GROMACS .gro file of C-alpha atoms in nm:
model
  432
    1MET     CA    1  -0.637  -0.026  -5.268
    2GLN     CA    2  -1.024  -0.072  -5.201
    3TRP     CA    3  -0.912  -0.354  -4.967
    4LEU     CA    4  -0.721  -0.155  -4.752
    5ILE     CA    5  -0.973   0.177  -4.735
    6TYR     CA    6  -1.205  -0.069  -4.601
    7LEU     CA    7  -0.976  -0.274  -4.365
    8ILE     CA    8  -0.962   0.093  -4.222
    9ILE     CA    9  -1.282   0.141  -4.213
   10PHE     CA   10  -1.359  -0.180  -4.035
   11SER     CA   11  -1.061  -0.086  -3.773
   12GLY     CA   12  -1.246   0.268  -3.671
   13LEU     CA   13  -1.570   0.069  -3.623
   14LEU     CA   14  -1.416  -0.179  -3.359
   15ALA     CA   15  -1.192   0.125  -3.176
   16CYS     CA   16  -1.573   0.309  -3.106
   17ASN     CA   17  -1.717  -0.018  -3.076
   18PRO     CA   18  -1.512  -0.257  -2.815
   19GLU     CA   19  -1.629  -0.552  -2.790
   20LYS     CA   20  -1.956  -0.609  -2.593
   21VAL     CA   21  -1.895  -0.730  -2.248
   22SER     CA   22  -2.217  -0.847  -1.993
   23THR     CA   23  -2.175  -0.829  -1.641
   24GLN     CA   24  -2.159  -1.190  -1.467
   25THR     CA   25  -2.158  -1.305  -1.120
   26ASP     CA   26  -2.070  -1.544  -0.926
   27LYS     CA   27  -2.285  -1.817  -0.716
   28ASP     CA   28  -2.357  -1.574  -0.414
   29GLY     CA   29  -2.420  -1.251  -0.686
   30VAL     CA   30  -2.129  -1.154  -0.653
   31ILE     CA   31  -2.036  -0.936  -1.011
   32THR     CA   32  -1.695  -1.116  -1.118
   33ARG     CA   33  -1.709  -0.964  -1.448
   34LEU     CA   34  -1.822  -0.549  -1.539
   35PRO     CA   35  -1.857  -0.443  -1.898
   36HIS     CA   36  -1.599  -0.122  -1.891
   37VAL     CA   37  -1.674   0.239  -2.034
   38TRP     CA   38  -1.340   0.316  -2.162
   39LYS     CA   39  -0.930   0.147  -2.114
   40SER     CA   40  -0.665   0.314  -2.135
   41SER     CA   41  -0.292   0.191  -2.144
   42ILE     CA   42  -0.030   0.298  -1.923
   43SER     CA   43   0.256   0.074  -2.072
   44GLU     CA   44   0.496   0.044  -2.347
   45GLY     CA   45   0.580  -0.314  -2.250
   46PRO     CA   46   0.662  -0.378  -1.884
   47ARG     CA   47   0.460  -0.440  -1.629
   48SER     CA   48   0.342  -0.077  -1.467
   49PHE     CA   49   0.285  -0.007  -1.103
   50GLY     CA   50   0.290   0.280  -0.875
   51LEU     CA   51   0.044   0.499  -0.711
   52HIS     CA   52  -0.195   0.360  -0.502
   53ARG     CA   53  -0.391   0.639  -0.441
   54GLY     CA   54  -0.617   0.788  -0.705
   55TYR     CA   55  -0.623   1.160  -0.829
   56ILE     CA   56  -0.854   1.305  -1.016
   57ILE     CA   57  -0.788   1.642  -1.169
   58ASP     CA   58  -0.981   1.939  -1.225
   59ASN     CA   59  -1.268   1.710  -1.302
   60ARG     CA   60  -1.084   1.671  -1.633
   61GLY     CA   61  -0.839   1.439  -1.601
   62ILE     CA   62  -0.708   1.111  -1.352
   63LEU     CA   63  -0.328   1.102  -1.260
   64ALA     CA   64  -0.175   0.757  -1.383
   65VAL     CA   65   0.175   0.605  -1.426
   66GLY     CA   66   0.311   0.500  -1.775
   67MET     CA   67   0.594   0.262  -1.798
   68ARG     CA   68   0.823   0.164  -2.059
   69LYS     CA   69   1.152  -0.023  -2.111
   70SER     CA   70   1.484   0.098  -1.965
   71ALA     CA   71   1.802   0.189  -2.177
   72GLU     CA   72   1.959  -0.078  -1.955
   73SER     CA   73   1.897  -0.368  -1.949
   74SER     CA   74   1.942  -0.420  -1.587
   75ALA     CA   75   1.700  -0.175  -1.477
   76LYS     CA   76   1.289  -0.262  -1.431
   77GLY     CA   77   1.174   0.030  -1.652
   78GLU     CA   78   1.125   0.359  -1.651
   79GLN     CA   79   0.821   0.584  -1.530
   80TYR     CA   80   0.656   0.861  -1.624
   81LEU     CA   81   0.326   1.062  -1.568
   82LEU     CA   82  -0.025   1.055  -1.780
   83PHE     CA   83  -0.307   1.285  -1.733
   84LYS     CA   84  -0.584   1.059  -1.927
   85ASP     CA   85  -0.923   1.272  -1.992
   86LEU     CA   86  -1.223   1.087  -1.790
   87GLU     CA   87  -1.481   1.042  -2.017
   88THR     CA   88  -1.295   0.905  -2.317
   89GLY     CA   89  -0.964   0.749  -2.135
   90GLU     CA   90  -0.761   0.968  -2.405
   91ASN     CA   91  -0.382   1.151  -2.253
   92ILE     CA   92  -0.439   1.486  -2.230
   93TRP     CA   93  -0.072   1.518  -2.149
   94LYS     CA   94   0.274   1.288  -2.032
   95TRP     CA   95   0.503   1.455  -1.826
   96ASP     CA   96   0.886   1.292  -1.802
   97GLU     CA   97   1.120   1.456  -1.533
   98PHE     CA   98   1.120   1.228  -1.261
   99GLN     CA   99   1.501   1.240  -1.157
  100PHE     CA  100   1.603   0.914  -1.152
  101LYS     CA  101   1.300   0.772  -1.410
  102THR     CA  102   1.150   0.643  -1.127
  103ILE     CA  103   0.872   0.705  -0.906
  104GLY     CA  104   0.946   0.626  -0.508
  105THR     CA  105   0.613   0.766  -0.366
  106LEU     CA  106   0.315   0.564  -0.375
  107ARG     CA  107   0.018   0.710  -0.150
  108GLN     CA  108  -0.002   1.057  -0.026
  109SER     CA  109   0.236   1.207  -0.164
  110ILE     CA  110   0.058   1.429  -0.414
  111ASN     CA  111  -0.172   1.761  -0.346
  112LEU     CA  112  -0.370   1.975  -0.588
  113TYR     CA  113  -0.411   2.353  -0.639
  114PRO     CA  114  -0.621   2.534  -0.884
  115GLY     CA  115  -0.428   2.438  -1.212
  116THR     CA  116  -0.133   2.280  -1.033
  117MET     CA  117  -0.001   2.048  -0.848
  118LEU     CA  118   0.249   1.931  -0.618
  119LEU     CA  119   0.417   1.593  -0.611
  120HIS     CA  120   0.685   1.523  -0.345
  121ASP     CA  121   0.882   1.225  -0.385
  122ALA     CA  122   1.122   1.193  -0.103
  123SER     CA  123   1.476   1.412  -0.174
  124THR     CA  124   1.296   1.528  -0.546
  125THR     CA  125   0.992   1.773  -0.541
  126TYR     CA  126   0.788   1.853  -0.849
  127HIS     CA  127   0.564   2.142  -0.932
  128ILE     CA  128   0.334   2.102  -1.200
  129ASN     CA  129   0.121   2.300  -1.429
  130THR     CA  130  -0.205   2.091  -1.478
  131MET     CA  131  -0.353   2.210  -1.775
  132THR     CA  132  -0.001   2.235  -1.964
  133GLY     CA  133   0.192   1.898  -1.765
  134LYS     CA  134   0.457   2.138  -1.795
  135THR     CA  135   0.731   2.206  -1.430
  136ILE     CA  136   0.666   2.547  -1.284
  137TRP     CA  137   0.978   2.428  -1.051
  138LYS     CA  138   1.176   2.103  -0.931
  139SER     CA  139   1.364   2.111  -0.585
  140ARG     CA  140   1.627   1.826  -0.460
  141ASN     CA  141   1.756   1.811  -0.115
  142PRO     CA  142   1.923   1.451  -0.071
  143GLU     CA  143   2.129   1.614   0.169
  144ILE     CA  144   1.835   1.620   0.453
  145SER     CA  145   1.698   1.292   0.406
  146LEU     CA  146   1.353   1.433   0.358
  147ARG     CA  147   1.062   1.142   0.415
  148PRO     CA  148   0.811   1.077   0.097
  149TYR     CA  149   0.510   1.216   0.297
  150PRO     CA  150   0.423   1.524   0.367
  151ALA     CA  151   0.136   1.716   0.546
  152PHE     CA  152  -0.006   1.994   0.330
  153LEU     CA  153  -0.144   2.320   0.449
  154LYS     CA  154  -0.235   2.620   0.266
  155ASP     CA  155   0.084   2.775   0.065
  156LYS     CA  156   0.310   2.504   0.284
  157TYR     CA  157   0.384   2.152   0.310
  158TYR     CA  158   0.557   1.998   0.589
  159VAL     CA  159   0.846   1.674   0.606
  160PRO     CA  160   1.053   1.516   0.853
  161GLY     CA  161   1.407   1.443   0.767
  162VAL     CA  162   1.720   1.457   0.945
  163SER     CA  163   1.918   1.767   1.029
  164ILE     CA  164   2.245   1.821   0.873
  165GLU     CA  165   2.310   1.937   1.244
  166SER     CA  166   2.202   1.593   1.365
  167GLN     CA  167   2.397   1.394   1.056
  168ARG     CA  168   2.687   1.616   1.145
  169ARG     CA  169   2.690   1.501   1.494
  170LYS     CA  170   2.568   1.141   1.400
  171ARG     CA  171   2.226   1.083   1.540
  172ARG     CA  172   1.951   0.990   1.418
  173GLU     CA  173   1.679   1.203   1.530
  174PRO     CA  174   1.393   1.349   1.327
  175THR     CA  175   1.296   1.685   1.276
  176ILE     CA  176   1.010   1.828   1.079
  177PHE     CA  177   1.069   2.067   0.762
  178ALA     CA  178   0.864   2.361   0.640
  179CYS     CA  179   0.819   2.358   0.263
  180ASP     CA  180   0.701   2.678   0.038
  181VAL     CA  181   0.499   2.563  -0.189
  182ALA     CA  182   0.541   2.825  -0.474
  183THR     CA  183   0.953   2.818  -0.386
  184GLY     CA  184   1.051   2.502  -0.254
  185ALA     CA  185   1.187   2.689  -0.018
  186VAL     CA  186   1.288   2.447   0.276
  187LYS     CA  187   1.369   2.559   0.636
  188GLU     CA  188   1.366   2.353   0.950
  189LEU     CA  189   1.082   2.374   1.205
  190MET     CA  190   1.106   2.213   1.501
  191MET     CA  191   1.220   1.840   1.652
  192PRO     CA  192   0.944   1.628   1.842
  193LYS     CA  193   1.036   1.593   2.206
  194LEU     CA  194   1.249   1.206   2.210
  195LYS     CA  195   1.382   1.063   2.552
  196ASP     CA  196   1.702   0.920   2.581
  197GLU     CA  197   1.636   0.636   2.796
  198HIS     CA  198   1.694   0.356   2.546
  199ALA     CA  199   1.878   0.491   2.261
  200TYR     CA  200   2.166   0.324   2.114
  201VAL     CA  201   2.431   0.365   1.880
  202ASP     CA  202   2.368   0.088   1.595
  203PRO     CA  203   2.634  -0.096   1.364
  204ASP     CA  204   2.734   0.208   1.187
  205SER     CA  205   2.843   0.419   1.505
  206ILE     CA  206   2.512   0.635   1.468
  207TYR     CA  207   2.288   0.718   1.803
  208TYR     CA  208   1.950   0.674   1.691
  209ARG     CA  209   1.696   0.839   1.931
  210GLY     CA  210   1.369   0.772   1.707
  211SER     CA  211   1.214   0.808   1.371
  212MET     CA  212   0.931   0.961   1.207
  213LEU     CA  213   0.683   0.888   0.857
  214ASN     CA  214   0.334   1.052   0.877
  215ILE     CA  215   0.236   1.376   1.052
  216GLU     CA  216  -0.122   1.575   0.955
  217ALA     CA  217  -0.166   1.976   0.919
  218CYS     CA  218  -0.457   2.172   1.029
  219SER     CA  219  -0.625   2.470   1.157
  220ARG     CA  220  -0.790   2.602   1.425
  221ASP     CA  221  -0.971   2.899   1.489
  222GLY     CA  222  -0.666   3.085   1.264
  223ILE     CA  223  -0.402   2.883   1.415
  224ASP     CA  224  -0.216   2.602   1.213
  225TYR     CA  225  -0.105   2.337   1.366
  226LEU     CA  226   0.072   2.010   1.334
  227VAL     CA  227  -0.032   1.626   1.470
  228VAL     CA  228   0.356   1.445   1.532
  229PRO     CA  229   0.334   1.074   1.558
  230PHE     CA  230   0.702   0.952   1.589
  231THR     CA  231   0.859   0.626   1.775
  232GLU     CA  232   1.175   0.586   1.960
  233PRO     CA  233   1.322   0.279   2.109
  234GLY     CA  234   1.194   0.114   2.437
  235PRO     CA  235   1.300  -0.166   2.650
  236LYS     CA  236   1.307  -0.513   2.555
  237ASP     CA  237   0.932  -0.596   2.438
  238LEU     CA  238   0.719  -0.896   2.298
  239PHE     CA  239   0.751  -0.755   1.932
  240ASN     CA  240   1.032  -0.503   1.905
  241ASP     CA  241   1.198  -0.257   2.126
  242THR     CA  242   0.972   0.021   1.982
  243ARG     CA  243   0.766   0.320   2.153
  244GLY     CA  244   0.479   0.541   1.961
  245TYR     CA  245   0.430   0.895   2.065
  246PHE     CA  246   0.220   1.177   1.921
  247GLY     CA  247   0.221   1.546   2.004
  248LEU     CA  248   0.020   1.862   1.895
  249TYR     CA  249   0.240   2.149   1.734
  250ASN     CA  250   0.112   2.534   1.746
  251ILE     CA  251   0.314   2.643   1.397
  252THR     CA  252   0.180   2.972   1.440
  253ASP     CA  253   0.279   3.060   1.790
  254LYS     CA  254   0.579   2.778   1.761
  255ARG     CA  255   0.474   2.564   2.127
  256TRP     CA  256   0.407   2.216   2.156
  257VAL     CA  257   0.040   2.182   2.308
  258TYR     CA  258   0.116   1.864   2.423
  259GLU     CA  259   0.439   1.653   2.353
  260ARG     CA  260   0.401   1.262   2.434
  261ILE     CA  261   0.117   1.090   2.418
  262ALA     CA  262   0.120   0.687   2.374
  263ILE     CA  263  -0.066   0.562   2.074
  264ARG     CA  264  -0.037   0.222   2.208
  265PRO     CA  265  -0.036   0.117   2.545
  266ASP     CA  266   0.340   0.058   2.650
  267HIS     CA  267   0.348  -0.305   2.649
  268GLY     CA  268   0.387  -0.483   2.295
  269GLY     CA  269   0.610  -0.263   2.112
  270ALA     CA  270   0.536   0.004   1.864
  271SER     CA  271   0.499   0.121   1.479
  272SER     CA  272   0.457   0.405   1.282
  273SER     CA  273   0.116   0.560   1.319
  274LEU     CA  274  -0.013   0.593   0.925
  275LYS     CA  275  -0.122   0.967   0.843
  276PRO     CA  276  -0.355   1.096   1.134
  277LEU     CA  277  -0.697   1.112   1.098
  278VAL     CA  278  -0.822   1.469   1.222
  279HIS     CA  279  -1.168   1.557   1.187
  280GLY     CA  280  -1.363   1.807   1.412
  281ASP     CA  281  -1.219   1.764   1.774
  282LYS     CA  282  -1.121   1.435   1.697
  283VAL     CA  283  -0.790   1.273   1.577
  284TYR     CA  284  -0.738   0.920   1.472
  285LEU     CA  285  -0.398   0.701   1.498
  286THR     CA  286  -0.242   0.336   1.469
  287SER     CA  287   0.052   0.161   1.636
  288LEU     CA  288   0.075  -0.209   1.475
  289THR     CA  289  -0.250  -0.344   1.522
  290THR     CA  290  -0.379  -0.119   1.747
  291VAL     CA  291  -0.617   0.215   1.611
  292GLY     CA  292  -0.720   0.500   1.907
  293CYS     CA  293  -0.921   0.838   1.917
  294PHE     CA  294  -0.831   1.107   2.077
  295GLU     CA  295  -0.921   1.472   2.202
  296LEU     CA  296  -0.749   1.713   1.897
  297MET     CA  297  -0.667   1.998   2.186
  298THR     CA  298  -0.561   1.799   2.492
  299GLY     CA  299  -0.447   1.468   2.390
  300LYS     CA  300  -0.709   1.344   2.614
  301GLU     CA  301  -0.781   0.925   2.519
  302VAL     CA  302  -1.174   0.885   2.337
  303TRP     CA  303  -1.089   0.528   2.300
  304ARG     CA  304  -0.836   0.302   2.200
  305ARG     CA  305  -0.905  -0.061   2.044
  306ASN     CA  306  -0.603  -0.350   1.911
  307LEU     CA  307  -0.821  -0.503   1.654
  308SER     CA  308  -0.552  -0.816   1.628
  309GLU     CA  309  -0.275  -1.035   1.837
  310MET     CA  310  -0.111  -1.051   1.498
  311PHE     CA  311   0.255  -0.872   1.464
  312THR     CA  312   0.102  -0.658   1.194
  313GLY     CA  313  -0.032  -0.318   1.144
  314PHE     CA  314  -0.256  -0.123   0.863
  315ASN     CA  315  -0.176   0.046   0.539
  316ASP     CA  316  -0.452   0.272   0.491
  317PHE     CA  317  -0.763   0.394   0.702
  318ILE     CA  318  -1.024   0.650   0.645
  319LEU     CA  319  -1.296   0.765   0.807
  320VAL     CA  320  -1.657   0.764   0.663
  321GLY     CA  321  -1.940   0.927   0.861
  322ASP     CA  322  -1.910   0.744   1.205
  323LYS     CA  323  -1.749   0.482   1.042
  324LEU     CA  324  -1.378   0.399   1.040
  325LEU     CA  325  -1.271   0.175   0.766
  326LEU     CA  326  -0.854   0.027   0.835
  327ASN     CA  327  -0.732  -0.218   0.601
  328GLY     CA  328  -0.493  -0.469   0.765
  329ASP     CA  329  -0.182  -0.632   0.669
  330ASN     CA  330  -0.298  -0.950   0.860
  331ALA     CA  331  -0.538  -0.947   0.537
  332THR     CA  332  -0.841  -0.814   0.681
  333LEU     CA  333  -1.065  -0.465   0.625
  334TYR     CA  334  -1.203  -0.397   0.953
  335CYS     CA  335  -1.486  -0.153   0.979
  336VAL     CA  336  -1.502  -0.016   1.332
  337ASP     CA  337  -1.748   0.245   1.504
  338ALA     CA  338  -1.577   0.583   1.499
  339ASN     CA  339  -1.718   0.702   1.803
  340THR     CA  340  -1.628   0.386   2.083
  341GLY     CA  341  -1.415   0.169   1.834
  342LEU     CA  342  -1.667  -0.134   1.885
  343PRO     CA  343  -1.586  -0.345   1.559
  344MET     CA  344  -1.880  -0.355   1.337
  345TRP     CA  345  -1.750  -0.608   1.027
  346THR     CA  346  -1.510  -0.753   0.878
  347GLN     CA  347  -1.399  -0.799   0.529
  348LYS     CA  348  -1.101  -0.991   0.325
  349ALA     CA  349  -0.800  -0.742   0.199
  350SER     CA  350  -0.415  -0.749   0.162
  351VAL     CA  351  -0.113  -0.624   0.187
  352LEU     CA  352  -0.071  -0.596  -0.180
  353THR     CA  353  -0.327  -0.351  -0.216
  354SER     CA  354  -0.445  -0.002  -0.314
  355ASP     CA  355  -0.611   0.294  -0.083
  356LEU     CA  356  -0.930   0.219   0.043
  357TYR     CA  357  -1.180   0.510  -0.160
  358HIS     CA  358  -1.542   0.546  -0.082
  359GLN     CA  359  -1.811   0.642  -0.285
  360ASP     CA  360  -2.164   0.670  -0.218
  361GLY     CA  361  -2.189   0.391   0.033
  362ILE     CA  362  -1.956   0.173  -0.135
  363ILE     CA  363  -1.561   0.088  -0.043
  364TYR     CA  364  -1.369   0.018  -0.302
  365TYR     CA  365  -0.981  -0.110  -0.283
  366ILE     CA  366  -0.736  -0.393  -0.452
  367TYR     CA  367  -0.732  -0.710  -0.283
  368THR     CA  368  -0.420  -0.904  -0.400
  369LYS     CA  369  -0.490  -0.858  -0.743
  370PHE     CA  370  -0.848  -0.852  -0.757
  371LEU     CA  371  -1.130  -0.523  -0.767
  372LEU     CA  372  -1.353  -0.539  -0.495
  373ALA     CA  373  -1.612  -0.368  -0.395
  374VAL     CA  374  -1.799  -0.388  -0.024
  375ASP     CA  375  -2.077  -0.218   0.112
  376LEU     CA  376  -2.008   0.032   0.361
  377GLN     CA  377  -2.349  -0.058   0.600
  378THR     CA  378  -2.290  -0.421   0.648
  379GLY     CA  379  -1.943  -0.538   0.456
  380LYS     CA  380  -2.101  -0.790   0.234
  381LEU     CA  381  -1.861  -0.816  -0.061
  382LEU     CA  382  -2.068  -0.654  -0.396
  383TRP     CA  383  -1.752  -0.686  -0.639
  384ASP     CA  384  -1.441  -0.945  -0.655
  385MET     CA  385  -1.315  -0.876  -1.064
  386PRO     CA  386  -0.976  -1.029  -1.205
  387SER     CA  387  -0.820  -0.810  -1.431
  388PRO     CA  388  -0.980  -0.767  -1.801
  389ASP     CA  389  -0.621  -0.777  -1.937
  390ILE     CA  390  -0.649  -1.118  -1.915
  391ARG     CA  391  -0.940  -1.205  -2.135
  392LEU     CA  392  -0.914  -0.913  -2.365
  393GLU     CA  393  -0.570  -0.889  -2.431
  394GLY     CA  394  -0.477  -1.274  -2.303
  395ARG     CA  395  -0.197  -1.114  -2.051
  396ASP     CA  396  -0.207  -1.388  -1.747
  397ASP     CA  397   0.048  -1.176  -1.578
  398SER     CA  398  -0.188  -0.888  -1.571
  399TRP     CA  399  -0.334  -0.780  -1.189
  400PHE     CA  400  -0.538  -0.513  -1.054
  401THR     CA  401  -0.245  -0.303  -0.906
  402GLY     CA  402  -0.233   0.062  -0.819
  403PHE     CA  403  -0.584   0.304  -0.752
  404VAL     CA  404  -0.852   0.338  -0.725
  405THR     CA  405  -1.089   0.628  -0.731
  406GLY     CA  406  -1.445   0.738  -0.867
  407THR     CA  407  -1.667   1.058  -0.947
  408PRO     CA  408  -2.006   1.000  -0.796
  409ALA     CA  409  -2.344   1.009  -0.907
  410LYS     CA  410  -2.491   1.349  -1.008
  411ASP     CA  411  -2.772   1.525  -1.182
  412GLY     CA  412  -2.873   1.160  -1.270
  413LYS     CA  413  -2.546   1.019  -1.410
  414LYS     CA  414  -2.419   0.733  -1.322
  415GLY     CA  415  -2.101   0.782  -1.075
  416ARG     CA  416  -1.786   0.607  -1.266
  417ILE     CA  417  -1.488   0.410  -1.097
  418PHE     CA  418  -1.109   0.423  -1.252
  419ALA     CA  419  -0.900   0.155  -1.134
  420SER     CA  420  -0.482   0.084  -1.282
  421THR     CA  421  -0.405  -0.269  -1.363
  422ASN     CA  422  -0.024  -0.346  -1.469
  423TYR     CA  423  -0.095  -0.273  -1.861
  424ASN     CA  424  -0.448  -0.027  -1.803
  425VAL     CA  425  -0.650   0.235  -1.646
  426TYR     CA  426  -1.015   0.089  -1.693
  427CYS     CA  427  -1.313   0.285  -1.611
  428PHE     CA  428  -1.659   0.095  -1.524
  429GLU     CA  429  -1.948   0.218  -1.412
  430ALA     CA  430  -2.025   0.226  -1.088
  431GLU     CA  431  -2.214   0.000  -0.824
  432GLN     CA  432  -2.521   0.140  -0.795
   0.00000   0.00000   0.00000
């Protein structure tokens, strides 16, 4: 019996004093291993995935996706949300109400409010109390094919979808819906100004006019606006038979300020823009490997630049001061001058990536299966770390995957970085 007591005490000491890990660097001084502040499990067996954007809520905890085996042998696994304490990694609450036991959204589909969050997972939306982890309401609208990426503004969120009337007429044409955060009520708002010059009937006998993925909302001088990128069929071209445009819609007065500004020059094809970045009197949009800066209220081009001749695109972009960072699907992270579009530096990147995260002059992101940190000013690589699960748990199948986020340095306290692997969330001290 006495040996059992000693064993319990010894195990407790190990839990309080995890294995000491020394910082390691490669021949170029790039950090390849760091000691962690804490690690916390997100897997009950299967490899976890989901949430490419990190969310820190109420300065209390961080949101993560948990994974367990499914009762059905053919299923990949069941997912749920975990809210983990920022200081310890311990679970504060668990939320397990996904409609199909899986999360479809990976990025930009969650918005935080005081004490609550709204999670829009395509056809199903959930409003959750972040203090208790309890559902306030949930709403399902599968009949209007809502897209996964809303634009949030005040007490509303706006989502592209396909109206019932368009479906009745067998037409593929996007409609924007306005939704109420307090109740989940949904109503049609408007459609973009599509042209039918190159519209066609697809193999399913649907008349295809265009599509929409990402939109953004903003307010100026007491008036609410939507920046509305969309694509529509175009003539035969180099990469695809698509054209990309954007417009600015005045929500308050229910009118278009402008309707059809080309994001990419009318040759070479197009793709859906990432969610527009609105900053002051400018807006930034993308199409394939073109990024453009435009005057928000007029649509006038400030600059536009094609960063690659490859038929590819971007999976995320962020604005940090006078620098625009774009993560390319061609395995390149670009930094360009936000005022001119002139390239400043590049660094390695990947299609298999998290969203970009900036903190205290450092850009953090996941590159295929490694956690990277890059100096914002120079593009110098500072971190290039594999998943610690490989060494700590003997899991050779573990990658860094999902999100990177953090808390900045404050009042002499070091900043922290939180990143997920297939099995755990890790907390590290941030690059100093």
